[in-house]
Amino acid sequence: MAIEGVNRGLRRVPVAVVWVAGLVPLLLLGLQAALDGLGVDPVKALERQLGKLALQFLVLGLLITPLRRLAGLDLLRFRRAIGLLAAGYAFLHLLVWLGLDMQFQVGQILRDIARRPYLVAGVISLVLLVPLAVTSTDRAMRRMGPLKWRRLHLLVYPAALLGAFHYMLLVKGRPPEPLIYAMVIVVLLVLRILRVWVRRPSRA
Amino acid sequence: ALRAEAHRSPYSTDEPPNSLDQITRFNNFYEFGPDKEDPVRHAGALTTDPWAVVIDGLVERPGRYDLADVLSGRVLEERIYRLRCVEGWSMVIPWIGFELRGLLARVGVQPSARYVAFETLLRPEEMPAQRTGLLDWPYREGLRLDEAMHPLTLLATGLYGETLPNQNGAPLRLVVPWKYGFKSIKSIVRITLTEELPVTTWNRMDPSEYGFYANVNPEVDHPRWSQASERRIGGGFFAPRIPTEMFNGYGEEVGTLYAGMDLRVNY
């Protein structure tokens, strides 16, 4: 009953609210950068924060279906904005790495990607997000049809897993944070697999 | 206070040093947490007085030396050294300290000694990350005896003419400027002369990534970070990367230590 009320309330919330809220961290980062508030190594701080935001929005996007199935909470309307915010932060993260961190030194960038598993994981994760962002429009959805579109968008799982893996591989020692992202994403993936497995008999 | 006594050294670089603010707010000191700002945030709680250093193993006069005793008779110098982190950033730091070889000579190194092992304080109640599994505690490092006896190898007690801030490894830390920063162990409580190659923390945790020698070497890649170039901290958003130098630019002084060694194998 209560959840019905929440869902009714949510239907009155425009999607723009999610966009605005999702861009607040970017605005804060911009302000911090301008006001010298990103610490001693602002380039790395910016790079890390953008990467983390991308992961956080990916996790948020992945939460929407299980929240609907397990709690009846309907946030589906906001998922496109959340997904595009994730892709946008991932892209900015890449840009900061290429431009500010690596100073567009193409030779070293390519050698690095070829040799370092954490970069391979990060790059593949980003590449997987591109078709998802491109097919996020209503038109693309209609053109592809719901089945094909949904299948393509399952790519968000490997993208999120690779993103978390990228984070795990790049830290030194055994800090807990990257592991937490990876575990949350694995749990969401398992939920998804279990759901498919449970539903299959009823489809036949 | 320290500066008054500190002598200038021909080993100092004339590159402009990083600011005290940069040097004290951007640290890898995993005992206080994995983030660069964790040490400045948490290291204030560390008690550095009283402090004692156990010097044992293959020495003539082993014992538990009070810090004042370790420092007595040492000539403090200012040494402005480049510091290159294995993560690909670098700084220039005006250390105050004394040569390790003087201390070793004083305690008497036995002829059979070949290595020097170091250990950081283990005090989880003051070092919060020691209550987690971030690293295998206590932190350990080591040098070959000839590296330890090299005049560039410093035990630092100060920075910018003042007492060493806790987050930089107070009250006594190693500085080995031609090696990646993690070799320069902080807050030392034990120095042991050994015949066998000592166990070192990063090498034990991840031997494929961290060798015992860990000499700065742009030609030998780290599996995760290219070591070809580095970012000098303090240059702002658009500072260009600078090429990393062999032995962090100290090749003239230390190159002979490694004559005939394959540095790809002994990384």
Coordinates of C-alpha atoms in Angstrom, one line a residue, chain A residues 97 109-126 161-171, chain B residues 208-209 221-226:
Chain A
W97 CA 43.2 10.4 -18.0
I109 CA 48.9 5.8 -23.9
L110 CA 48.8 3.0 -26.5
R111 CA 51.7 1.1 -25.0
D112 CA 50.1 1.4 -21.6
I113 CA 46.7 0.1 -22.7
A114 CA 48.3 -2.8 -24.5
R115 CA 50.3 -3.8 -21.5
R116 CA 48.2 -3.1 -18.5
P117 CA 45.2 -5.3 -17.6
Y118 CA 43.6 -2.6 -15.5
L119 CA 43.5 -0.3 -18.5
V120 CA 42.3 -3.1 -20.8
A121 CA 39.4 -3.6 -18.4
G122 CA 38.6 0.1 -18.2
V123 CA 38.7 0.6 -21.9
I124 CA 36.5 -2.4 -22.7
S125 CA 34.1 -1.2 -20.0
L126 CA 33.8 2.2 -21.7
L161 CA 31.9 -5.7 -13.7
L162 CA 34.8 -4.6 -15.8
G163 CA 34.6 -1.1 -14.3
A164 CA 34.8 -2.5 -10.8
F165 CA 37.6 -4.9 -11.9
H166 CA 39.5 -1.9 -13.3
Y167 CA 39.2 -0.2 -9.9
M168 CA 40.3 -3.3 -8.1
L169 CA 43.3 -3.8 -10.2
L170 CA 44.5 -0.3 -10.0
V171 CA 44.8 0.1 -6.2
Chain B
S208 CA 55.8 -9.8 -9.6
E209 CA 55.2 -6.1 -9.1
D221 CA 58.0 -1.5 -16.7
H222 CA 55.9 -2.0 -13.6
P223 CA 53.0 -4.4 -14.6
R224 CA 50.5 -1.7 -13.7
W225 CA 52.3 1.6 -14.3
S226 CA 54.6 2.6 -17.0

